[in-house]
């Protein structure tokens, strides 16, 4: 029982990174129609930035959770204005070429600057060690990651369902052309939405900093699993992205515990099963099957 | 209020509209009759600004809007009631109503919408596409009216609906017309067109081949139905 709960919390913490990143990916895809293959690199940049801020300015995780998303938002805005905006009218192949190319550039730049060995990261003392809950001893940091991510997901969900911005994002995701014909300037939302998606990938990176080896390559494997998450949840579905993120985290954690060599394979087995039963993903809309 | 002059439209190399001239005045209901593939929907998409491969001129309220993007045309007062009704599944009934911005002082309040469409009032928190086909059509029309649009572009509003619903749509169009709103109605249902409209354009292979008044339309209904292939 104790072990099971520990694996579950570990899985939910790992799933938090997937959920947050997939959330950003889903919103970007919904509004821009761009599948952002650079999302893993943005996640890596978030973690690296947190490590650099800690090392140079002694900014702790608390500060990084605030500062890094802001920096990443600005970075996302620049990337969107410089590159991504030109993709919107083009064949999706160009979107792959650009965002994948961007990944290679960012990864190599980080390698040049910070090398290939991992950067160190220590979380604040308050988040170190273990905490005993109802007789089960759990790592404090993993619990924090899970709760923090859930809070962010709930916040995004509230914005999406209760505000005019959310209404516009949902409408332009579902029927972009109609939204324009109804007087919504969809183009105006493209840049902030991309920035937001990048910011939240960066936030996932910050959260993972004390938990993962911080290297230029940390986003590569992450991105592969992230796409499994998106396919499982249903491309463009925000709820699907979050649910599938946590689900994949759990599969990964239990896989590592009971069948370490198959842990990653299990994720793709899950993906294959989901596609067999529901081709559009767990929460995907039917149109996506066509 | 709407003046279309020598409008040509293309899909790549294929020309879909040839020198189309259409005029809709204030408080006038004009139908566009033609068989499937005649170019009716293409014409409406050109008017609202979703199809941009065009030449010629679209003037709206005395202003040349040919180069304006769709959202600015909507804000100038064009309301589109799409042929598939265009109701958002991810938005509630009320959100569907509130999504488009109000564009004039003619804009309806939600209260007025719910009084005119009581079937929507009870379902305001329901998902847009959980409504029946007829209710979705009411929602689409109500959404356009709520913005205060002064020109309604309605693409086959009576299609696939029960006679009692069609009768309500006819009433709504008459009421809207009485307030000075212009309506361009795409219809294959000649009988329905004859009961609501002042003038009729017959569109065939991308050309306006005839302009008829309602008396002509009724007299030649049999011939037109044959032309429409119904």
Short mmCIF file of C-alpha atoms in Angstrom, two decimals:
data_model
loop_
_atom_site.label_atom_id
_atom_site.label_comp_id
_atom_site.label_asym_id
_atom_site.label_seq_id
_atom_site.Cartn_x
_atom_site.Cartn_y
_atom_site.Cartn_z
CA UNK A 1 0.00 0.00 0.00
CA UNK A 2 2.72 2.36 1.08
CA UNK A 3 4.77 1.62 -2.01
CA UNK A 4 1.76 1.96 -4.28
CA UNK A 5 0.99 5.42 -2.93
CA UNK A 6 4.59 6.46 -3.32
CA UNK A 7 4.59 5.38 -6.94
CA UNK A 8 1.31 7.17 -7.47
CA UNK A 9 2.66 10.45 -6.11
CA UNK A 10 5.84 10.03 -8.11
CA UNK A 11 3.73 9.41 -11.20
CA UNK A 12 1.49 12.38 -10.55
CA UNK A 13 4.54 14.62 -10.08
CA UNK A 14 6.08 13.40 -13.34
CA UNK A 15 2.66 13.68 -14.94
CA UNK A 16 2.47 17.31 -13.83
CA UNK A 17 5.24 18.23 -16.24
CA UNK A 18 3.46 16.47 -19.08
CA UNK A 19 0.10 17.95 -18.14
CA UNK A 20 1.35 21.54 -18.02
CA UNK A 21 3.39 21.26 -21.21
CA UNK A 22 0.59 19.46 -23.06
CA UNK A 23 -1.85 22.14 -21.92
CA UNK A 24 0.28 24.80 -23.62
CA UNK A 25 0.66 22.63 -26.70
CA UNK A 26 -3.10 22.08 -26.91
CA UNK A 27 -3.96 25.77 -26.62
CA UNK A 28 -1.36 26.72 -29.22
CA UNK A 29 -2.61 24.04 -31.60
CA UNK A 30 -6.20 25.08 -31.01
CA UNK A 31 -5.79 28.74 -31.80
CA UNK A 32 -2.85 28.73 -34.24
CA UNK A 33 -3.26 25.31 -35.83
CA UNK A 34 0.48 24.92 -35.28
CA UNK A 35 1.88 21.74 -33.76
CA UNK A 36 4.80 23.10 -31.83
CA UNK A 37 7.63 20.57 -32.04
CA UNK A 38 9.84 23.00 -30.12
CA UNK A 39 7.81 22.53 -26.97
CA UNK A 40 10.40 20.16 -25.46
CA UNK A 41 13.07 22.78 -26.04
CA UNK A 42 10.97 25.45 -24.30
CA UNK A 43 10.56 23.08 -21.35
CA UNK A 44 14.34 22.58 -21.28
CA UNK A 45 14.92 26.34 -21.47
CA UNK A 46 12.64 26.81 -18.46
CA UNK A 47 14.70 24.39 -16.39
CA UNK A 48 18.05 25.78 -17.60
CA UNK A 49 16.93 29.36 -16.91
CA UNK A 50 15.90 28.41 -13.38
CA UNK A 51 19.31 26.76 -12.81
CA UNK A 52 21.15 29.79 -14.17
CA UNK A 53 19.07 32.20 -12.08
CA UNK A 54 19.84 30.17 -8.95
CA UNK A 55 23.53 30.01 -9.78
CA UNK A 56 24.12 33.63 -10.80
CA UNK A 57 21.51 35.69 -8.96
CA UNK A 58 20.74 33.22 -6.20
CA UNK A 59 17.06 33.34 -7.15
CA UNK A 60 15.37 30.40 -5.44
CA UNK A 61 12.70 28.16 -6.93
CA UNK A 62 9.97 30.41 -5.52
CA UNK A 63 11.24 33.32 -7.57
CA UNK A 64 11.87 31.19 -10.61
CA UNK A 65 8.28 29.98 -10.59
CA UNK A 66 7.33 33.61 -11.07
CA UNK A 67 10.16 35.05 -13.15
CA UNK A 68 10.82 32.23 -15.63
CA UNK A 69 7.28 32.06 -17.04
CA UNK A 70 7.41 35.83 -17.60
CA UNK A 71 10.75 35.54 -19.42
CA UNK A 72 9.49 32.57 -21.42
CA UNK A 73 6.34 34.45 -22.35
CA UNK A 74 8.48 37.27 -23.73
CA UNK A 75 10.65 34.74 -25.56
CA UNK A 76 7.53 33.09 -27.00
CA UNK A 77 6.24 36.44 -28.23
CA UNK A 78 9.55 37.09 -30.00
CA UNK A 79 9.59 33.60 -31.57
CA UNK A 80 6.00 34.01 -32.71
CA UNK A 81 6.57 37.43 -34.26
CA UNK A 82 9.87 36.44 -35.91
CA UNK A 83 9.01 32.95 -37.15
CA UNK A 84 5.75 31.27 -36.25
CA UNK A 85 3.41 33.92 -37.67
CA UNK A 86 4.64 33.08 -41.17
CA UNK A 87 3.55 29.46 -40.74
CA UNK A 88 -0.11 30.16 -40.27
CA UNK A 89 -0.96 30.23 -43.96
CA UNK A 90 1.44 27.49 -45.02
CA UNK A 91 1.37 23.73 -45.39
CA UNK A 92 1.75 21.98 -41.98
CA UNK A 93 5.04 20.48 -43.20
CA UNK A 94 6.69 23.90 -42.77
CA UNK A 95 5.44 24.04 -39.22
CA UNK A 96 7.32 20.80 -38.50
CA UNK A 97 10.47 22.03 -40.25
CA UNK A 98 10.51 25.35 -38.44
CA UNK A 99 9.71 24.20 -34.92
CA UNK A 100 11.93 21.12 -35.19
CA UNK A 101 14.75 23.27 -36.56
CA UNK A 102 14.23 25.70 -33.72
CA UNK A 103 14.63 22.82 -31.27
CA UNK A 104 17.98 21.85 -32.77
CA UNK A 105 19.21 25.44 -32.62
CA UNK A 106 18.12 25.99 -29.01
CA UNK A 107 19.55 22.66 -27.83
CA UNK A 108 22.90 23.31 -29.52
CA UNK A 109 23.09 26.86 -28.16
CA UNK A 110 22.53 25.61 -24.62
CA UNK A 111 25.13 22.88 -25.16
CA UNK A 112 27.66 25.47 -26.36
CA UNK A 113 27.09 27.65 -23.35
CA UNK A 114 26.55 25.18 -20.51
CA UNK A 115 28.05 21.92 -21.77
CA UNK A 116 26.51 18.49 -21.72
CA UNK A 117 26.80 17.61 -18.05
CA UNK A 118 23.81 18.40 -15.87
CA UNK A 119 23.46 21.71 -14.04
CA UNK A 120 22.89 21.36 -10.28
CA UNK A 121 19.63 22.47 -8.68
CA UNK A 122 18.58 22.43 -5.06
CA UNK A 123 15.03 23.21 -4.09
CA UNK A 124 14.31 25.49 -1.13
CA UNK A 125 14.60 23.79 2.24
CA UNK A 126 10.87 23.91 2.82
CA UNK A 127 10.43 21.54 -0.10
CA UNK A 128 13.18 19.10 0.81
CA UNK A 129 12.83 15.84 2.67
CA UNK A 130 9.75 13.79 3.29
CA UNK A 131 6.41 14.32 4.85
CA UNK A 132 4.24 11.78 6.60
CA UNK A 133 0.59 11.75 5.58
CA UNK A 134 -1.77 9.24 7.22
CA UNK A 135 1.07 6.83 7.84
CA UNK A 136 2.54 7.11 4.36
CA UNK A 137 5.91 8.79 3.90
CA UNK A 138 6.04 10.85 0.75
CA UNK A 139 8.65 13.14 -0.79
CA UNK A 140 7.65 16.71 -0.04
CA UNK A 141 8.78 18.07 -3.40
CA UNK A 142 6.74 15.61 -5.46
CA UNK A 143 3.62 16.48 -3.49
CA UNK A 144 4.31 20.15 -4.03
CA UNK A 145 4.78 19.71 -7.78
CA UNK A 146 1.51 17.83 -8.06
CA UNK A 147 -0.53 20.33 -6.03
CA UNK A 148 1.04 23.33 -7.71
CA UNK A 149 0.34 21.93 -11.19
CA UNK A 150 -3.23 21.06 -10.31
CA UNK A 151 -3.69 24.63 -9.08
CA UNK A 152 -2.34 25.99 -12.37
CA UNK A 153 -4.56 23.64 -14.39
CA UNK A 154 -7.62 24.70 -12.38
CA UNK A 155 -6.69 28.35 -12.90
CA UNK A 156 -6.37 27.85 -16.66
CA UNK A 157 -9.65 25.95 -16.67
CA UNK A 158 -11.39 28.83 -14.87
CA UNK A 159 -10.00 31.33 -17.34
CA UNK A 160 -11.08 29.12 -20.23
CA UNK A 161 -14.62 28.58 -18.96
CA UNK A 162 -15.44 31.79 -17.09
CA UNK A 163 -13.88 34.64 -19.06
CA UNK A 164 -14.40 36.26 -22.41
CA UNK A 165 -10.82 35.45 -23.38
CA UNK A 166 -11.50 31.78 -22.71
CA UNK A 167 -14.68 31.95 -24.73
CA UNK A 168 -12.79 33.42 -27.68
CA UNK A 169 -10.05 30.80 -27.39
CA UNK A 170 -12.65 28.02 -27.36
CA UNK A 171 -14.52 29.53 -30.31
CA UNK A 172 -11.42 30.08 -32.42
CA UNK A 173 -10.26 26.55 -31.61
CA UNK A 174 -13.54 24.99 -32.67
CA UNK A 175 -14.46 27.05 -35.75
CA UNK A 176 -11.84 29.70 -36.51
CA UNK A 177 -13.44 30.89 -39.72
CA UNK A 178 -16.85 31.39 -38.16
CA UNK A 179 -15.29 33.25 -35.24
CA UNK A 180 -13.83 35.74 -37.70
CA UNK A 181 -17.13 36.07 -39.53
CA UNK A 182 -18.80 36.82 -36.19
CA UNK A 183 -16.50 39.78 -35.64
CA UNK A 184 -13.74 38.21 -33.54
CA UNK A 185 -10.26 39.36 -34.46
CA UNK A 186 -8.69 35.91 -34.07
CA UNK A 187 -5.32 37.21 -35.27
CA UNK A 188 -5.04 39.46 -32.23
CA UNK A 189 -4.98 36.43 -29.91
CA UNK A 190 -2.34 34.46 -31.78
CA UNK A 191 0.75 36.08 -30.24
CA UNK A 192 -0.40 36.09 -26.58
CA UNK A 193 -1.64 32.51 -26.90
CA UNK A 194 1.69 31.34 -28.26
CA UNK A 195 3.50 33.26 -25.52
CA UNK A 196 1.27 31.68 -22.90
CA UNK A 197 1.91 28.18 -24.25
CA UNK A 198 5.66 28.76 -24.15
CA UNK A 199 5.45 30.26 -20.65
CA UNK A 200 3.62 27.26 -19.27
CA UNK A 201 6.12 24.85 -20.90
CA UNK A 202 8.84 26.90 -19.21
CA UNK A 203 6.99 26.61 -15.92
CA UNK A 204 6.94 22.83 -16.30
CA UNK A 205 10.69 23.07 -16.86
CA UNK A 206 11.21 25.05 -13.63
CA UNK A 207 9.20 22.53 -11.64
CA UNK A 208 11.21 19.67 -13.07
CA UNK A 209 14.57 21.34 -12.30
CA UNK A 210 15.12 19.75 -8.85
CA UNK A 211 13.70 16.47 -10.11
CA UNK A 212 15.52 15.83 -13.37
CA UNK A 213 19.04 16.16 -14.74
CA UNK A 214 19.15 19.65 -16.26
CA UNK A 215 20.83 19.23 -19.62
CA UNK A 216 20.38 20.62 -23.11
CA UNK A 217 18.94 17.26 -24.14
CA UNK A 218 16.38 16.94 -21.36
CA UNK A 219 13.60 18.18 -23.64
CA UNK A 220 14.16 15.64 -26.42
CA UNK A 221 12.82 12.56 -24.70
CA UNK A 222 10.25 14.73 -22.95
CA UNK A 223 8.94 15.95 -26.30
CA UNK A 224 8.48 12.40 -27.60
CA UNK A 225 6.40 11.43 -24.57
CA UNK A 226 4.59 14.75 -24.78
CA UNK A 227 3.30 13.87 -28.23
CA UNK A 228 2.07 10.53 -26.94
CA UNK A 229 0.25 12.53 -24.23
CA UNK A 230 -1.34 14.80 -26.80
CA UNK A 231 -2.43 11.90 -28.99
CA UNK A 232 -3.89 10.06 -25.99
CA UNK A 233 -5.75 13.14 -24.76
CA UNK A 234 -6.93 14.21 -28.19
CA UNK A 235 -5.15 16.90 -30.21
CA UNK A 236 -6.48 20.33 -29.33
CA UNK A 237 -8.40 19.17 -26.26
CA UNK A 238 -7.31 21.05 -23.17
CA UNK A 239 -8.98 18.76 -20.65
CA UNK A 240 -7.64 15.78 -22.60
CA UNK A 241 -4.09 17.15 -22.44
CA UNK A 242 -4.22 17.49 -18.66
CA UNK A 243 -5.88 14.13 -17.96
CA UNK A 244 -3.57 12.30 -20.36
CA UNK A 245 -0.55 14.09 -18.87
CA UNK A 246 -1.25 12.74 -15.40
CA UNK A 247 -2.24 9.35 -16.81
CA UNK A 248 1.03 8.99 -18.70
CA UNK A 249 2.96 10.09 -15.61
CA UNK A 250 1.29 7.32 -13.62
CA UNK A 251 1.92 4.69 -16.30
CA UNK A 252 5.54 5.77 -16.43
CA UNK A 253 6.00 5.61 -12.64
CA UNK A 254 4.33 2.23 -12.20
CA UNK A 255 6.13 0.95 -15.28
CA UNK A 256 9.48 2.00 -13.83
CA UNK A 257 8.60 0.29 -10.56
CA UNK A 258 7.36 -3.01 -11.88
CA UNK A 259 8.76 -3.35 -15.39
CA UNK A 260 11.62 -0.85 -15.69
CA UNK A 261 12.73 -1.97 -19.13
CA UNK A 262 9.22 -1.52 -20.51
CA UNK A 263 8.33 1.73 -18.78
CA UNK A 264 8.53 3.84 -21.90
CA UNK A 265 7.11 1.15 -24.15
CA UNK A 266 4.04 1.01 -21.92
CA UNK A 267 3.25 4.63 -22.71
CA UNK A 268 3.17 3.89 -26.40
CA UNK A 269 1.18 0.72 -25.85
CA UNK A 270 -1.35 2.90 -24.03
CA UNK A 271 -1.28 5.32 -26.94
CA UNK A 272 -1.86 2.52 -29.46
CA UNK A 273 -4.77 1.16 -27.42
CA UNK A 274 -6.38 4.58 -27.17
CA UNK A 275 -6.04 5.13 -30.92
CA UNK A 276 -7.59 1.72 -31.58
CA UNK A 277 -10.63 2.46 -29.45
CA UNK A 278 -10.92 6.21 -29.90
CA UNK A 279 -8.95 7.43 -32.92
CA UNK A 280 -9.45 11.08 -31.98
CA UNK A 281 -8.04 10.51 -28.47
CA UNK A 282 -9.84 10.32 -25.15
CA UNK A 283 -11.28 13.82 -25.34
CA UNK A 284 -10.80 14.54 -29.04
CA UNK A 285 -13.67 15.76 -31.17
CA UNK A 286 -15.05 13.45 -33.82
CA UNK A 287 -13.96 15.69 -36.70
CA UNK A 288 -10.38 14.81 -35.91
CA UNK A 289 -10.96 11.24 -37.07
CA UNK A 290 -11.78 12.27 -40.61
CA UNK B 1 -27.19 49.17 -48.07
CA UNK B 2 -25.44 46.33 -49.91
CA UNK B 3 -24.29 46.93 -53.45
CA UNK B 4 -22.30 44.23 -55.21
CA UNK B 5 -20.86 45.24 -58.56
CA UNK B 6 -19.27 42.96 -61.16
CA UNK B 7 -18.08 40.46 -58.59
CA UNK B 8 -15.90 37.65 -59.88
CA UNK B 9 -14.62 34.89 -57.63
CA UNK B 10 -12.14 32.09 -58.20
CA UNK B 11 -11.02 28.90 -56.52
CA UNK B 12 -7.51 28.73 -57.90
CA UNK B 13 -7.94 28.67 -61.68
CA UNK B 14 -11.65 27.86 -61.62
CA UNK B 15 -13.95 30.82 -61.78
CA UNK B 16 -16.96 30.35 -59.50
CA UNK B 17 -18.73 33.70 -59.91
CA UNK B 18 -19.01 35.80 -63.07
CA UNK B 19 -19.84 39.51 -63.00
CA UNK B 20 -22.40 39.20 -60.24
CA UNK B 21 -24.47 42.30 -59.43
CA UNK B 22 -26.65 42.16 -56.34
CA UNK B 23 -28.34 44.92 -54.38
CA UNK B 24 -30.10 44.76 -51.02
CA UNK B 25 -31.84 47.86 -49.72
CA UNK B 26 -32.83 48.84 -46.20
CA UNK B 27 -35.71 46.71 -44.95
CA UNK B 28 -35.59 44.64 -48.09
CA UNK B 29 -35.58 40.85 -48.24
CA UNK B 30 -33.85 39.50 -51.29
CA UNK B 31 -33.41 35.83 -52.10
CA UNK B 32 -30.75 34.12 -54.03
CA UNK B 33 -32.22 31.07 -55.72
CA UNK B 34 -30.18 28.47 -57.53
CA UNK B 35 -29.37 24.80 -57.60
CA UNK B 36 -26.53 23.18 -55.66
CA UNK B 37 -23.18 24.33 -56.96
CA UNK B 38 -24.58 27.46 -58.60
CA UNK B 39 -22.32 29.60 -56.38
CA UNK B 40 -24.80 30.80 -53.75
CA UNK B 41 -22.67 29.94 -50.74
CA UNK B 42 -19.54 31.20 -52.50
CA UNK B 43 -21.26 34.55 -53.01
CA UNK B 44 -22.17 34.82 -49.33
CA UNK B 45 -18.64 33.86 -48.30
CA UNK B 46 -17.32 36.64 -50.58
CA UNK B 47 -19.70 39.11 -48.97
CA UNK B 48 -18.72 38.26 -45.40
CA UNK B 49 -15.03 38.26 -46.36
CA UNK B 50 -14.13 34.61 -45.94
CA UNK B 51 -13.42 34.09 -49.63
CA UNK B 52 -10.83 36.61 -50.75
CA UNK B 53 -9.93 35.52 -54.28
CA UNK B 54 -12.23 38.06 -55.89
CA UNK B 55 -12.41 41.05 -58.20
CA UNK B 56 -15.17 43.64 -58.44
CA UNK B 57 -16.62 45.66 -55.61
CA UNK B 58 -18.66 45.00 -52.47
CA UNK B 59 -20.08 48.21 -51.03
CA UNK B 60 -21.75 48.12 -47.64
CA UNK B 61 -23.44 51.15 -46.07
CA UNK B 62 -21.78 53.34 -48.68
CA UNK B 63 -18.32 52.04 -47.94
CA UNK B 64 -16.14 49.82 -50.13
CA UNK B 65 -15.47 46.73 -47.98
CA UNK B 66 -13.99 44.53 -50.73
CA UNK B 67 -10.56 44.46 -49.04
CA UNK B 68 -11.77 44.38 -45.42
CA UNK B 69 -11.12 41.21 -43.39
CA UNK B 70 -14.14 39.24 -42.20
CA UNK B 71 -14.13 40.41 -38.58
CA UNK B 72 -14.24 44.05 -39.63
CA UNK B 73 -17.18 43.43 -41.95
CA UNK B 74 -19.03 41.78 -39.09
CA UNK B 75 -18.27 44.79 -36.92
CA UNK B 76 -19.56 47.08 -39.65
CA UNK B 77 -22.93 45.34 -39.32
CA UNK B 78 -23.01 42.18 -41.43
CA UNK B 79 -24.54 39.22 -39.65
CA UNK B 80 -23.99 35.73 -40.99
CA UNK B 81 -26.33 32.82 -40.37
CA UNK B 82 -24.28 29.92 -41.69
CA UNK B 83 -25.83 27.06 -43.64
CA UNK B 84 -24.82 24.48 -41.01
CA UNK B 85 -25.98 26.99 -38.34
CA UNK B 86 -22.47 27.33 -36.97
CA UNK B 87 -23.28 26.67 -33.36
CA UNK B 88 -20.31 26.12 -31.07
CA UNK B 89 -20.35 22.83 -29.18
CA UNK B 90 -17.72 24.08 -26.75
CA UNK B 91 -19.80 27.13 -25.84
CA UNK B 92 -23.07 27.23 -23.93
CA UNK B 93 -26.20 28.63 -25.55
CA UNK B 94 -25.68 31.94 -23.76
CA UNK B 95 -21.99 32.07 -24.68
CA UNK B 96 -22.94 31.45 -28.31
CA UNK B 97 -25.18 34.51 -28.05
CA UNK B 98 -22.55 36.65 -26.33
CA UNK B 99 -19.56 35.66 -28.47
CA UNK B 100 -19.96 38.18 -31.29
CA UNK B 101 -19.47 41.80 -30.25
CA UNK B 102 -22.40 44.23 -30.39
CA UNK B 103 -22.03 46.37 -33.47
CA UNK B 104 -24.78 48.99 -33.28
CA UNK B 105 -27.37 50.56 -31.01
CA UNK B 106 -29.80 48.18 -32.66
CA UNK B 107 -28.18 45.34 -30.62
CA UNK B 108 -30.64 43.21 -28.68
CA UNK B 109 -30.27 42.64 -24.97
CA UNK B 110 -30.20 39.06 -23.72
CA UNK B 111 -33.56 39.70 -22.09
CA UNK B 112 -35.10 40.62 -25.41
CA UNK B 113 -33.54 37.58 -27.08
CA UNK B 114 -34.99 35.26 -24.45
CA UNK B 115 -38.40 36.88 -24.73
CA UNK B 116 -38.41 36.44 -28.48
CA UNK B 117 -36.92 32.94 -28.30
CA UNK B 118 -38.30 31.38 -25.11
CA UNK B 119 -36.96 27.95 -26.08
CA UNK B 120 -33.43 29.33 -25.63
CA UNK B 121 -34.11 30.85 -22.22
CA UNK B 122 -34.56 27.48 -20.54
CA UNK B 123 -31.39 26.10 -22.09
CA UNK B 124 -29.01 28.97 -21.59
CA UNK B 125 -26.42 26.88 -19.71
CA UNK B 126 -26.68 23.91 -22.07
CA UNK B 127 -24.00 23.15 -24.65
CA UNK B 128 -24.78 24.83 -27.96
CA UNK B 129 -25.09 21.66 -29.99
CA UNK B 130 -27.28 19.84 -27.47
CA UNK B 131 -30.19 21.84 -28.95
CA UNK B 132 -32.42 20.38 -31.64
CA UNK B 133 -31.90 21.43 -35.25
CA UNK B 134 -34.73 23.94 -35.12
CA UNK B 135 -33.49 25.40 -31.82
CA UNK B 136 -29.99 25.68 -33.23
CA UNK B 137 -31.38 27.61 -36.19
CA UNK B 138 -33.19 29.94 -33.77
CA UNK B 139 -29.95 30.35 -31.84
CA UNK B 140 -28.02 31.21 -35.01
CA UNK B 141 -30.60 33.83 -35.96
CA UNK B 142 -30.81 35.18 -32.42
CA UNK B 143 -27.03 35.46 -32.29
CA UNK B 144 -26.98 37.59 -35.43
CA UNK B 145 -29.82 39.79 -34.15
CA UNK B 146 -28.21 40.24 -30.74
CA UNK B 147 -25.21 41.96 -32.35
CA UNK B 148 -27.47 44.55 -33.93
CA UNK B 149 -26.39 43.64 -37.47
CA UNK B 150 -28.21 45.68 -40.10
CA UNK B 151 -27.75 43.15 -42.89
CA UNK B 152 -28.42 39.46 -42.37
CA UNK B 153 -26.87 36.94 -44.73
CA UNK B 154 -28.92 33.80 -44.18
CA UNK B 155 -27.82 30.59 -45.84
CA UNK B 156 -30.75 28.18 -46.20
CA UNK B 157 -32.36 28.86 -42.83
CA UNK B 158 -35.39 26.69 -43.61
CA UNK B 159 -33.43 23.63 -44.73
CA UNK B 160 -34.36 20.39 -43.01
CA UNK B 161 -36.72 21.99 -40.51
CA UNK B 162 -40.30 21.13 -39.58
CA UNK B 163 -43.02 23.32 -41.18
CA UNK B 164 -43.90 24.88 -37.83
CA UNK B 165 -40.28 25.99 -37.37
CA UNK B 166 -40.11 27.30 -40.94
CA UNK B 167 -43.24 29.34 -40.21
CA UNK B 168 -41.51 30.90 -37.19
CA UNK B 169 -38.46 31.76 -39.22
CA UNK B 170 -40.75 33.41 -41.76
CA UNK B 171 -42.30 35.50 -38.96
CA UNK B 172 -38.89 36.48 -37.62
CA UNK B 173 -37.71 37.56 -41.06
CA UNK B 174 -40.83 39.70 -41.47
CA UNK B 175 -40.35 41.31 -38.07
CA UNK B 176 -36.69 41.99 -38.74
CA UNK B 177 -37.52 43.46 -42.13
CA UNK B 178 -40.03 45.80 -40.50
CA UNK B 179 -37.21 47.27 -38.38
CA UNK B 180 -35.23 48.21 -41.48
CA UNK B 181 -32.78 45.33 -41.50
CA UNK B 182 -31.84 44.05 -44.95
CA UNK B 183 -31.84 40.31 -45.52
CA UNK B 184 -30.09 38.32 -48.21
CA UNK B 185 -31.62 34.90 -48.11
CA UNK B 186 -30.22 31.86 -49.86
CA UNK B 187 -33.03 29.47 -50.63
CA UNK B 188 -33.82 26.41 -52.65
CA UNK B 189 -37.31 26.40 -51.19
CA UNK B 190 -39.07 28.58 -53.76
CA UNK B 191 -42.37 28.51 -51.90
CA UNK B 192 -40.72 29.80 -48.76
CA UNK B 193 -38.77 32.41 -50.73
CA UNK B 194 -41.98 33.67 -52.37
CA UNK B 195 -43.66 34.26 -49.01
CA UNK B 196 -40.95 36.41 -47.44
CA UNK B 197 -38.94 38.15 -50.12
CA UNK B 198 -39.38 41.24 -52.27
CA UNK B 199 -37.04 40.29 -55.06
CA UNK B 200 -35.30 37.16 -56.23
CA UNK B 201 -32.04 36.61 -58.01
CA UNK B 202 -31.71 33.42 -59.97
CA UNK B 203 -28.12 32.23 -59.88
CA UNK B 204 -26.94 29.63 -62.36
CA UNK B 205 -23.35 28.48 -62.93
CA UNK B 206 -21.97 31.50 -61.12
CA UNK B 207 -24.04 34.05 -63.06
CA UNK B 208 -27.15 35.98 -62.14
CA UNK B 209 -29.38 34.89 -65.01
CA UNK B 210 -32.61 36.55 -63.94
CA UNK B 211 -34.05 38.98 -61.45
CA UNK B 212 -37.65 38.29 -60.57
CA UNK B 213 -40.29 39.87 -58.41
CA UNK B 214 -42.50 37.68 -56.27
CA UNK B 215 -45.35 37.65 -58.79
CA UNK B 216 -42.95 36.33 -61.48
CA UNK B 217 -41.62 33.79 -59.06
CA UNK B 218 -45.06 32.45 -58.18
CA UNK B 219 -46.20 32.38 -61.79
CA UNK B 220 -43.13 30.48 -62.89
CA UNK B 221 -42.75 28.28 -59.83
CA UNK B 222 -43.10 25.04 -61.78
CA UNK B 223 -40.50 26.03 -64.33
CA UNK B 224 -38.09 27.24 -61.63
CA UNK B 225 -38.47 24.08 -59.59
CA UNK B 226 -37.54 22.12 -62.68
CA UNK B 227 -34.53 24.36 -63.14
CA UNK B 228 -33.50 23.84 -59.55
CA UNK B 229 -33.79 20.10 -60.02
CA UNK B 230 -36.17 19.66 -57.11
#
